[in-house]
Coordinates of C-alpha atoms (C1' of nucleotides) in Angstrom, one line a residue:
Chain A
X1 CA 13.8 -9.0 25.3
X2 CA 13.6 -10.4 21.9
X3 CA 12.0 -8.5 19.9
X4 CA 9.2 -10.3 18.2
X5 CA 7.2 -8.4 15.3
X6 CA 4.3 -9.7 12.8
X7 CA 3.2 -8.5 9.7
X8 CA -0.7 -9.5 9.7
X9 CA -2.5 -9.0 6.4
X10 CA -5.7 -10.0 5.4
X11 CA -6.6 -12.0 2.1
X12 CA -8.7 -10.0 1.0
X13 CA -6.3 -9.2 -2.1
X14 CA -3.0 -9.5 -3.4
X15 CA -0.4 -8.0 -1.4
X16 CA -0.5 -4.1 -2.5
X17 CA 2.6 -1.7 -2.2
X18 CA 1.5 -0.6 0.9
X19 CA 1.5 -3.9 2.7
X20 CA 4.7 -4.7 0.9
X21 CA 5.9 -1.9 2.7
X22 CA 4.6 -2.6 5.9
X23 CA 5.9 -6.1 5.9
X24 CA 9.3 -4.7 5.0
X25 CA 9.6 -2.6 7.5
X26 CA 8.5 -5.1 10.5
X27 CA 10.7 -7.4 9.0
X28 CA 14.0 -5.4 9.2
X29 CA 13.0 -4.1 12.5
X30 CA 13.0 -8.0 13.5
X31 CA 16.4 -9.1 12.0
X32 CA 17.8 -5.9 12.9
X33 CA 17.3 -6.6 16.4
X34 CA 18.2 -10.2 16.1
X35 CA 14.1 -10.9 16.6
X36 CA 11.6 -12.9 15.0
X37 CA 9.2 -11.8 12.4
X38 CA 5.7 -13.5 12.5
X39 CA 3.3 -13.7 9.6
X40 CA -0.3 -14.0 10.7
X41 CA -2.7 -14.5 7.7
X42 CA -6.3 -12.5 9.3
X43 CA -8.9 -14.3 7.4
X44 CA -12.0 -13.8 10.0
X45 CA -13.8 -12.5 7.7
X46 CA -15.1 -15.2 5.6
X47 CA -16.9 -13.6 3.4
X48 CA -14.3 -12.0 1.6
X49 CA -11.1 -14.0 3.0
X50 CA -10.4 -16.4 -0.2
X51 CA -7.4 -19.2 -0.8
X52 CA -6.8 -17.4 -3.7
X53 CA -5.5 -14.1 -2.0
X54 CA -3.5 -16.2 0.6
X55 CA -1.4 -17.7 -1.7
X56 CA -1.1 -13.9 -3.7
X57 CA 0.5 -12.4 -0.3
X58 CA 2.5 -15.5 0.2
X59 CA 3.9 -15.3 -3.0
X60 CA 4.7 -11.6 -2.9
X61 CA 6.4 -11.8 0.3
X62 CA 8.6 -14.8 -1.4
X63 CA 9.4 -12.5 -4.2
X64 CA 10.7 -9.9 -2.3
X65 CA 12.7 -12.3 0.0
X66 CA 10.3 -11.1 2.9
X67 CA 10.9 -14.6 4.9
X68 CA 9.2 -15.3 8.5
X69 CA 10.1 -17.5 11.2
X70 CA 6.9 -18.3 12.5
X71 CA 3.6 -18.8 10.7
X72 CA 1.9 -18.3 8.5
X73 CA -0.7 -18.2 11.4
X74 CA -4.4 -18.2 10.0
X75 CA -6.6 -16.6 12.6
X76 CA -9.7 -19.1 11.4
X77 CA -7.8 -22.1 12.9
X78 CA -7.3 -20.5 16.3
X79 CA -11.2 -20.3 17.2
X80 CA -10.7 -22.3 20.2
X81 CA -8.6 -19.6 21.7
X82 CA -10.8 -17.0 20.7
X83 CA -13.7 -18.6 22.4
X84 CA -12.4 -19.4 25.7
X85 CA -11.0 -15.6 25.9
X86 CA -14.5 -14.5 25.0
X87 CA -15.9 -17.2 27.5
X88 CA -13.4 -15.5 29.9
X89 CA -14.5 -12.0 29.5
X90 CA -18.4 -12.8 29.4
X91 CA -17.4 -14.5 32.7
X92 CA -15.6 -11.7 34.4
X93 CA -18.0 -8.8 33.2
X94 CA -15.5 -6.9 30.9
X95 CA -17.5 -8.0 27.9
X96 CA -21.6 -8.7 27.6
X97 CA -24.2 -9.7 25.2
X98 CA -25.8 -7.4 22.8
X99 CA -29.3 -8.2 21.5
X100 CA -29.5 -5.6 19.2
X101 CA -30.5 -6.3 15.1
X102 CA -28.3 -4.6 12.3
X103 CA -31.3 -2.8 11.3
X104 CA -31.2 -1.2 15.0
X105 CA -28.1 0.0 14.8
X106 CA -28.5 0.8 11.4
X107 CA -31.3 3.7 12.4
X108 CA -29.3 4.7 15.6
X109 CA -26.2 5.4 13.5
X110 CA -28.4 7.2 11.0
X111 CA -30.1 9.4 13.9
X112 CA -26.8 10.6 14.9
X113 CA -25.3 11.3 11.9
X114 CA -28.5 13.6 11.2
X115 CA -27.7 15.5 14.7
X116 CA -23.8 15.9 14.1
X117 CA -23.1 13.2 16.6
X118 CA -20.4 11.0 16.1
X119 CA -22.3 7.5 15.6
X120 CA -21.6 5.5 18.2
X121 CA -23.2 2.4 20.4
X122 CA -25.3 3.8 22.9
X123 CA -24.4 1.3 25.3
X124 CA -28.7 0.0 25.7
X125 CA -27.4 -3.9 26.5
X126 CA -24.8 -2.8 28.8
X127 CA -25.4 -4.3 32.3
X128 CA -24.6 -1.2 35.0
X129 CA -25.5 -1.9 38.4
X130 CA -28.4 -0.7 39.4
X131 CA -30.0 -0.1 35.8
X132 CA -32.7 -2.7 34.2
X133 CA -31.9 -4.1 30.8
X134 CA -34.2 -4.4 28.3
X135 CA -36.1 -7.6 28.0
X136 CA -34.1 -10.3 25.3
X137 CA -35.7 -10.4 22.8
X138 CA -36.8 -13.7 20.9
X139 CA -35.0 -15.2 17.9
X140 CA -31.9 -13.1 18.3
X141 CA -28.7 -14.4 18.2
X142 CA -26.7 -11.9 20.1
X143 CA -23.1 -10.0 19.5
X144 CA -20.3 -9.6 21.9
X145 CA -19.8 -6.6 23.0
X146 CA -16.4 -5.2 24.9
X147 CA -17.4 -2.9 28.1
X148 CA -15.0 -0.1 27.8
X149 CA -14.6 2.2 30.3
X150 CA -16.0 5.4 29.9
X151 CA -13.9 7.8 31.7
X152 CA -10.5 8.5 31.8
X153 CA -7.8 9.0 28.4
X154 CA -5.9 5.9 26.9
X155 CA -2.4 6.9 25.6
X156 CA 0.6 5.8 24.1
X157 CA 4.1 6.9 22.9
X158 CA 3.4 6.0 19.2
X159 CA 7.1 4.7 18.1
X160 CA 6.3 7.3 14.8
X161 CA 3.8 9.5 15.7
X162 CA 4.7 10.0 19.4
X163 CA 2.2 10.4 22.2
X164 CA -1.1 9.9 21.2
X165 CA -4.1 10.4 23.9
X166 CA -7.8 9.5 23.4
X167 CA -10.8 9.9 25.9
X168 CA -12.7 7.1 26.7
X169 CA -15.4 9.2 26.2
X170 CA -15.1 8.7 22.5
X171 CA -15.1 5.1 22.3
X172 CA -17.9 2.6 22.4
X173 CA -18.4 -0.5 23.0
X174 CA -17.1 -2.3 20.3
X175 CA -18.7 -5.7 18.9
X176 CA -15.9 -8.7 19.5
X177 CA -18.2 -11.6 18.4
X178 CA -20.6 -11.4 15.6
X179 CA -24.4 -12.9 16.1
X180 CA -22.6 -16.0 14.7
X181 CA -20.3 -16.2 17.4
X182 CA -17.2 -15.3 15.5
X183 CA -14.5 -13.2 17.1
X184 CA -13.9 -9.6 15.1
X185 CA -10.7 -8.2 13.8
X186 CA -10.0 -6.0 16.8
X187 CA -9.9 -8.7 19.4
X188 CA -8.3 -11.4 17.5
X189 CA -5.6 -8.8 17.0
X190 CA -5.8 -8.5 20.5
X191 CA -5.3 -12.2 21.5
X192 CA -2.6 -13.3 19.0
X193 CA -0.5 -10.1 19.4
X194 CA -0.6 -10.8 23.1
X195 CA 0.2 -15.0 23.1
X196 CA 2.2 -14.6 20.0
X197 CA 4.4 -12.2 22.3
X198 CA 4.4 -9.8 19.9
X199 CA 6.9 -6.8 20.7
X200 CA 6.2 -4.3 18.1
X201 CA 3.2 -3.5 16.1
X202 CA 4.1 -1.8 13.2
X203 CA 1.3 -1.5 10.7
X204 CA -0.2 1.2 8.4
X205 CA -1.3 4.3 9.5
X206 CA -5.6 3.5 9.2
X207 CA -5.7 1.6 12.9
X208 CA -4.6 4.2 15.0
X209 CA -8.0 4.5 15.6
X210 CA -8.1 1.1 17.0
X211 CA -5.1 1.0 19.3
X212 CA -6.8 2.6 21.6
X213 CA -10.1 -0.2 21.8
X214 CA -7.0 -2.6 21.4
X215 CA -4.9 -1.1 24.5
X216 CA -8.4 -1.1 26.8
X217 CA -8.9 -4.7 25.5
X218 CA -5.3 -5.6 26.8
X219 CA -5.6 -3.8 29.9
X220 CA -8.6 -5.8 30.9
X221 CA -7.2 -9.5 30.0
X222 CA -4.5 -7.9 31.9
X223 CA -5.6 -7.4 34.8
X224 CA -6.9 -11.3 34.9
X225 CA -3.6 -12.3 33.5
X226 CA 0.1 -10.7 35.1
X227 CA 1.9 -12.0 32.0
X228 CA 0.6 -9.6 29.6
X229 CA 2.4 -6.7 28.2
X230 CA 1.1 -4.0 26.2
X231 CA 3.2 -4.1 22.9
X232 CA 4.6 -1.1 21.4
X233 CA 2.7 0.6 18.5
X234 CA 4.2 2.1 15.1
X235 CA 2.1 3.6 13.0
X236 CA 3.3 4.2 9.3
X237 CA 1.6 7.0 7.6
X238 CA 0.2 6.3 3.9
X239 CA 2.0 5.4 0.2
X240 CA -0.2 7.5 -2.0
X241 CA -0.4 7.2 -5.5
X242 CA 1.9 9.4 -7.8
X243 CA -1.0 11.7 -8.0
X244 CA -1.2 12.0 -4.5
X245 CA -4.6 10.1 -4.1
X246 CA -5.1 7.5 -2.0
X247 CA -4.1 4.1 -3.2
X248 CA -7.3 2.2 -3.4
X249 CA -8.3 -1.3 -6.2
X250 CA -9.2 1.5 -8.6
X251 CA -6.6 3.5 -8.2
X252 CA -3.0 2.4 -8.7
X253 CA -2.8 0.0 -5.7
X254 CA -0.8 -2.5 -8.1
X255 CA 0.0 -6.0 -6.5
X256 CA 3.7 -6.0 -5.6
X257 CA 3.8 -8.8 -8.2
X258 CA 2.8 -6.6 -11.0
X259 CA 5.8 -5.1 -10.2
X260 CA 8.0 -8.1 -11.2
X261 CA 5.5 -8.2 -14.4
X262 CA 6.1 -4.8 -15.3
X263 CA 9.8 -5.2 -15.6
X264 CA 11.5 -4.4 -12.2
X265 CA 13.8 -6.1 -10.5
X266 CA 13.2 -7.0 -6.6
X267 CA 16.3 -5.2 -5.4
X268 CA 14.8 -1.8 -6.8
X269 CA 11.6 -2.5 -5.5
X270 CA 13.0 -3.1 -2.2
X271 CA 15.6 -0.2 -2.0
X272 CA 12.3 1.9 -2.9
X273 CA 10.2 1.3 -1.0
X274 CA 12.3 1.2 2.1
X275 CA 13.1 5.1 1.2
X276 CA 9.6 5.6 1.1
X277 CA 9.1 7.2 4.4
X278 CA 12.5 6.1 6.0
X279 CA 15.9 7.5 5.5
X280 CA 19.7 7.4 6.6
X281 CA 21.4 10.7 6.1
X282 CA 21.8 10.7 2.3
X283 CA 21.8 6.7 1.6
X284 CA 19.3 6.5 -1.5
X285 CA 21.2 3.0 -2.9
X286 CA 21.6 0.1 -0.6
X287 CA 20.6 -3.4 -0.2
X288 CA 18.5 -5.6 2.0
X289 CA 21.8 -6.5 4.2
X290 CA 23.0 -2.9 5.0
X291 CA 19.6 -1.9 5.4
X292 CA 18.3 -4.3 8.6
X293 CA 21.3 -3.0 9.7
X294 CA 20.4 0.7 9.9
X295 CA 16.4 0.5 10.0
X296 CA 14.9 2.3 12.7
X297 CA 11.7 3.8 13.9
X298 CA 13.0 7.1 14.5
X299 CA 13.5 7.7 11.3
X300 CA 10.2 7.0 9.6
X301 CA 8.7 10.0 8.7
X302 CA 4.9 10.7 9.7
X303 CA 3.5 12.5 6.7
X304 CA 2.1 10.1 3.8
X305 CA 4.5 9.6 1.2
X306 CA 3.7 9.8 -2.6
X307 CA 4.9 7.0 -4.9
X308 CA 7.0 8.1 -8.0
X309 CA 7.7 6.1 -10.4
X310 CA 10.6 7.8 -11.9
X311 CA 12.3 7.2 -8.6
X312 CA 12.2 3.7 -9.1
X313 CA 13.1 3.2 -12.1
X314 CA 16.5 5.1 -11.5
X315 CA 17.1 2.2 -9.0
X316 CA 16.0 0.1 -11.4
X317 CA 18.3 0.9 -14.0
X318 CA 21.3 0.8 -11.2
X319 CA 20.5 -2.9 -9.8
X320 CA 20.3 -4.0 -13.6
X321 CA 23.6 -2.3 -14.2
X322 CA 24.2 -4.5 -11.0
X323 CA 22.9 -7.7 -11.5
X324 CA 24.3 -11.2 -11.8
X325 CA 24.9 -11.5 -15.9
X326 CA 23.7 -15.4 -15.3
X327 CA 20.4 -14.5 -13.3
X328 CA 19.9 -11.4 -15.3
X329 CA 20.0 -13.8 -18.4
X330 CA 17.5 -16.2 -17.2
X331 CA 14.9 -13.3 -16.2
X332 CA 15.4 -12.1 -20.0
X333 CA 15.2 -15.2 -21.6
X334 CA 11.7 -15.4 -19.4
X335 CA 10.9 -12.9 -20.6
X336 CA 11.6 -13.5 -24.5
X337 CA 9.3 -16.8 -24.3
X338 CA 5.9 -15.0 -24.7
X339 CA 7.4 -13.6 -28.2
X340 CA 8.6 -17.0 -29.1
X341 CA 12.2 -16.6 -28.6
X342 CA 14.6 -18.9 -26.2
X343 CA 18.0 -18.1 -26.9
X344 CA 19.1 -20.1 -24.3
X345 CA 17.0 -23.5 -25.4
X346 CA 18.7 -23.0 -28.9
X347 CA 20.7 -26.1 -29.4
X348 CA 24.0 -24.9 -30.3
X349 CA 24.8 -26.7 -33.3
X350 CA 21.1 -25.8 -34.4
X351 CA 22.5 -21.9 -34.1
X352 CA 20.6 -19.1 -35.4
X353 CA 18.7 -20.0 -38.3
X354 CA 16.8 -22.5 -36.0
X355 CA 15.7 -19.7 -34.2
X356 CA 14.2 -17.7 -37.5
X357 CA 13.0 -20.8 -38.7
X358 CA 10.9 -21.8 -36.1
X359 CA 9.7 -18.0 -35.8
X360 CA 9.6 -17.3 -39.4
X361 CA 8.8 -20.7 -40.8
X362 CA 11.4 -20.4 -43.0
X363 CA 10.9 -17.6 -45.0
X364 CA 14.6 -16.3 -43.8
X365 CA 17.9 -17.9 -44.8
X366 CA 19.2 -20.4 -43.6
X367 CA 22.9 -19.9 -43.0
X368 CA 24.1 -22.3 -39.8
X369 CA 25.2 -20.2 -37.7
X370 CA 25.2 -19.6 -33.9
X371 CA 22.8 -17.4 -32.1
X372 CA 24.6 -14.7 -30.1
X373 CA 25.3 -15.2 -26.1
X374 CA 22.1 -13.6 -24.7
X375 CA 24.5 -12.7 -21.6
X376 CA 27.0 -11.2 -24.2
X377 CA 24.1 -9.2 -25.6
X378 CA 22.8 -8.0 -22.4
X379 CA 26.0 -6.7 -21.3
X380 CA 26.2 -4.8 -24.1
X381 CA 22.4 -3.5 -23.5
X382 CA 22.3 -3.3 -19.8
X383 CA 23.7 -0.5 -19.3
X384 CA 21.0 1.8 -21.1
X385 CA 18.2 0.2 -19.7
X386 CA 16.2 0.8 -16.4
X387 CA 13.5 -1.7 -16.9
X388 CA 13.9 -5.4 -17.8
X389 CA 10.7 -6.1 -20.7
X390 CA 12.5 -2.9 -22.1
X391 CA 15.4 -4.6 -22.2
X392 CA 14.2 -7.9 -23.9
X393 CA 12.7 -6.1 -26.2
X394 CA 16.0 -3.7 -26.9
X395 CA 17.8 -7.2 -27.5
X396 CA 15.3 -9.2 -29.3
X397 CA 16.7 -8.6 -32.6
X398 CA 19.7 -10.8 -32.2
X399 CA 16.7 -13.7 -32.1
X400 CA 14.7 -12.2 -35.0
X401 CA 14.4 -10.6 -37.6
X402 CA 13.9 -7.0 -36.7
X403 CA 11.5 -5.1 -38.9
X404 CA 12.4 -1.7 -39.6
X405 CA 9.7 1.4 -39.8
X406 CA 9.9 3.1 -43.7
X407 CA 10.4 6.2 -42.3
X408 CA 13.5 5.0 -40.7
X409 CA 14.7 3.4 -44.0
X410 CA 13.9 6.5 -45.9
X411 CA 15.9 8.9 -43.5
X412 CA 18.8 6.6 -43.2
X413 CA 19.1 4.4 -45.9
X414 CA 19.6 6.6 -48.9
X415 CA 20.3 6.0 -52.5
X416 CA 23.5 8.0 -52.1
X417 CA 25.3 5.8 -49.4
X418 CA 24.2 2.5 -51.3
X419 CA 27.4 2.2 -53.1
X420 CA 29.7 2.7 -49.6
X421 CA 27.4 0.5 -48.2
X422 CA 27.9 -2.1 -51.2
X423 CA 31.7 -1.5 -50.8
X424 CA 31.6 -2.4 -47.2
X425 CA 29.4 -5.3 -47.4
X426 CA 32.8 -6.9 -49.9
X427 CA 34.9 -6.1 -47.1
X428 CA 33.2 -6.9 -44.2
X429 CA 33.3 -10.8 -46.0
X430 CA 37.3 -11.0 -45.5
X431 CA 37.9 -9.8 -42.4
X432 CA 38.1 -11.5 -39.1
X433 CA 34.8 -10.8 -37.0
X434 CA 36.0 -8.9 -34.0
X435 CA 34.2 -5.1 -33.3
X436 CA 37.9 -3.6 -34.1
X437 CA 38.1 -4.9 -37.1
X438 CA 34.6 -4.3 -37.8
X439 CA 35.5 -1.0 -36.7
X440 CA 38.4 0.1 -39.1
X441 CA 36.4 -1.3 -41.9
X442 CA 33.7 1.0 -41.5
X443 CA 36.4 3.4 -41.0
X444 CA 37.8 2.8 -44.4
X445 CA 35.0 2.6 -46.2
X446 CA 33.9 6.0 -44.8
X447 CA 37.5 7.9 -45.6
X448 CA 37.4 6.1 -49.4
X449 CA 33.4 8.0 -49.9
X450 CA 34.6 11.3 -47.8
X451 CA 31.6 10.5 -45.4
X452 CA 31.4 11.1 -41.7
X453 CA 30.8 8.1 -39.8
X454 CA 26.9 8.5 -39.3
X455 CA 26.5 8.4 -42.9
X456 CA 27.0 4.5 -42.7
X457 CA 26.9 3.5 -39.3
X458 CA 23.2 4.5 -39.3
X459 CA 21.8 2.9 -42.3
X460 CA 23.7 0.2 -40.8
X461 CA 21.8 0.1 -37.6
X462 CA 18.1 0.6 -39.3
X463 CA 19.3 -2.7 -41.4
X464 CA 20.5 -4.8 -38.3
X465 CA 18.5 -3.8 -35.5
X466 CA 15.4 -2.3 -37.3
X467 CA 16.0 1.1 -35.3
X468 CA 17.9 4.7 -35.2
X469 CA 19.8 3.4 -31.6
X470 CA 22.1 0.8 -30.9
X471 CA 25.0 0.5 -28.7
X472 CA 28.0 1.1 -31.0
X473 CA 27.5 -0.4 -34.5
X474 CA 31.2 -2.3 -34.5
X475 CA 30.0 -4.0 -31.1
X476 CA 26.3 -5.1 -32.1
X477 CA 27.8 -6.2 -35.5
X478 CA 30.3 -8.4 -33.3
X479 CA 27.5 -9.8 -31.4
X480 CA 25.4 -10.8 -34.4
X481 CA 27.7 -12.7 -36.3
X482 CA 29.4 -12.3 -39.4
X483 CA 26.8 -14.0 -41.8
X484 CA 23.6 -12.8 -39.6
X485 CA 25.3 -9.0 -40.6
X486 CA 26.0 -9.7 -44.1
X487 CA 22.4 -11.4 -44.6
X488 CA 20.5 -8.7 -43.4
X489 CA 22.8 -6.0 -44.8
X490 CA 22.4 -7.6 -48.3
X491 CA 18.7 -7.8 -47.9
X492 CA 18.9 -4.2 -48.4
X493 CA 21.3 -3.8 -51.1
X494 CA 18.6 -6.8 -53.3
Chain B
rG1 C1' -20.3 16.4 12.1
rU2 C1' -16.8 13.9 15.7
rC3 C1' -12.1 12.2 17.1
rC4 C1' -7.7 11.6 15.4
rC5 C1' -3.0 12.2 12.5
rC6 C1' 0.1 15.4 9.3
rA7 C1' 2.2 20.0 7.2
rU8 C1' 10.9 21.4 4.0
rC9 C1' 12.3 22.1 -3.4
rG10 C1' 7.5 19.0 -9.0
rU11 C1' 8.4 13.8 -5.8
rC12 C1' 11.5 11.3 -2.0
rU13 C1' 13.2 13.3 2.3
rA14 C1' 18.3 15.8 5.5
rG15 C1' 17.2 18.7 9.5
rA16 C1' 16.6 17.0 17.2
rG17 C1' 17.6 26.3 18.7
rG18 C1' 22.8 28.6 16.4
rC19 C1' 26.6 24.1 11.8
rC20 C1' 21.0 26.7 7.3
rU21 C1' 23.6 31.5 2.5
rA22 C1' 18.4 25.0 4.1
rG23 C1' 21.6 19.6 2.2
rG24 C1' 21.2 15.0 -1.1
rA25 C1' 18.4 11.7 -4.3
rC26 C1' 14.7 11.6 -8.7
rA27 C1' 12.6 14.6 -12.5
rC28 C1' 13.4 18.8 -15.8
rC29 C1' 17.3 22.8 -18.3
rU30 C1' 22.2 23.3 -19.7
rC31 C1' 27.4 21.9 -20.9
rC32 C1' 30.9 18.0 -21.8
rC33 C1' 31.7 12.9 -23.6
rU34 C1' 30.0 10.9 -28.5
rU35 C1' 29.4 6.8 -34.0
rU36 C1' 22.9 7.7 -33.2
rC37 C1' 19.7 6.6 -28.5
rA38 C1' 21.1 5.8 -23.8
rC39 C1' 25.0 5.6 -19.8
rG40 C1' 28.3 8.2 -17.4
rG41 C1' 30.9 13.5 -15.9
rA42 C1' 30.4 18.7 -14.4
rG43 C1' 27.0 22.8 -14.0
rG44 C1' 22.0 24.8 -13.1
rC45 C1' 16.6 25.9 -11.6
rG46 C1' 13.8 24.9 -7.3
rA47 C1' 11.4 24.2 -0.9
rC48 C1' 10.6 25.7 5.3
rC49 C1' 1.9 26.2 4.2
rG50 C1' 0.2 31.4 7.2
rG51 C1' -0.1 34.5 11.5
rG52 C1' 1.1 34.9 16.3
rG53 C1' 4.2 33.8 20.5
rU54 C1' 8.7 32.1 23.7
rU55 C1' 14.1 32.8 22.7
rC56 C1' 19.9 37.0 21.9
rG57 C1' 18.6 33.6 18.5
rA58 C1' 13.4 29.2 15.1
rA59 C1' 12.5 24.9 9.7
rU60 C1' 13.1 23.1 14.5
rC61 C1' 8.8 24.6 20.7
rC62 C1' 4.1 26.7 22.1
rC63 C1' -0.9 28.4 20.3
rC64 C1' -4.0 29.9 16.2
rG65 C1' -5.3 29.6 11.3
rU66 C1' -5.7 27.0 6.5
rG67 C1' -5.2 22.9 3.9
rG68 C1' -4.2 17.7 3.5
rG69 C1' -5.5 13.0 5.3
rG70 C1' -7.5 8.9 8.4
rA71 C1' -11.2 6.9 11.7
rC72 C1' -16.2 6.6 13.1
rG73 C1' -19.1 -1.8 10.3
rC74 C1' -22.0 -8.2 13.0
rC75 C1' -14.3 -5.2 7.7
rA76 C1' -9.7 -6.1 8.6

RNA sequence: GUCCCCAUCGUCUAGAGGCCUAGGACACCUCCCUUUCACGGAGGCGACCGGGGUUCGAAUCCCCGUGGGGACGCCA
């Protein structure tokens, strides 16, 4: 049997982290078994569905690389099918018209709640042999309800939660078509999962309660269609926010694209999500190919998982170190643009001063030199970064003049070290511009003045990078370039 | 309220009756490395919700509590 899974989001908002994990698991399950992954947009709620949300979902999936084999299918374009099935059910008596008004239903619910009962439809329009139905009121368009069995139990072996049984007595006759004739969610899901040949329904925990109703409908349909097979169900428990609270629009339910903007690599997000609720022994770091080979439903935890940004950061750091340098440079370059810095677009011959002229409107000296190569810079910095925005921020001083804080200047650039700095500056003018030679030059001055290395390295950091933390200062200088290094030092020597 | 689900370090998890003195990872702490900050390396702290069973033996199975969550829409 060919495995067919689907991801069926409703386009009422962006693709959030929970939806992304559901999609990831469905996708991986299909990949693992050489099956098909189908994308279906559940847009039957005309009020809340928007084209923008559809696009947001598509964008999110595209960013993560969750490609689908079929679809996207839009339920609103499948109306004819639903109407046909609806008519069939009406004809064969598995569904019926209900003329209750919303007000009537609300009143019913309220009184049931007050009596401490489970709110449910009381079946007043449910046809029964020997029962007289109320008189059909004027001016009320009826809804269609599914005639749910009233006795017995519905049961299924949930692929993550195990066997679940629910008494039919707990279920009422749900509305499957609105007064305006449009079908509702539970009905469309049933028709689509059947017609699209879905073999495993992998979805959120919040659908557990819908499952018995859907199975009942499927069975009603099956009675008239021998091809129908009931899919297997796997219900994923939810992802909680870092504080253990449920994620919601107002509570940290961030769009998956937000992670992109916030400086995360898709590899990190994917790896993190894969480990949230699923495990493969002690494996923590693995790529999607590996994941697809390992993935199974047996190792999904049935309990809810809390989102932990710290661990995501750790994975992000790992993938930044592993990233392809060209791709990384492209990404960082894009993150530098908003700051007016575009290292990759600088004409080689224009060089570094070109950038400065554009940023500082000519306020800097304009020695014509080359801007430091972004890839080389990133290679030096990626080891210490766990976020792309942070990384972009860290390397920005290579392309624009840094502004040191007065605290750092006071602390490190003391009058006492100025003679040594002066000497170093002179030495720097006539050496070969390599990290090694620079290192030797600093060492020589340090020895001559009886200092410790950091005594000179720290002020250099502040002068050159604007802050007191950086990679090896000799390497920074080598990359910054001789002219720019001297220019920045001179600015402090006056 | 009713029904359903869940329960191992702070967090993500391993664990399918003896391999458990409960393993790994993130975070945290200590030390090492060191040219600052990071990276990295080595250690450390730290959990089976409670109570009853079943069994020679239970984190693992059963029951009851407790706690948490979900669902009860002409939303999906």
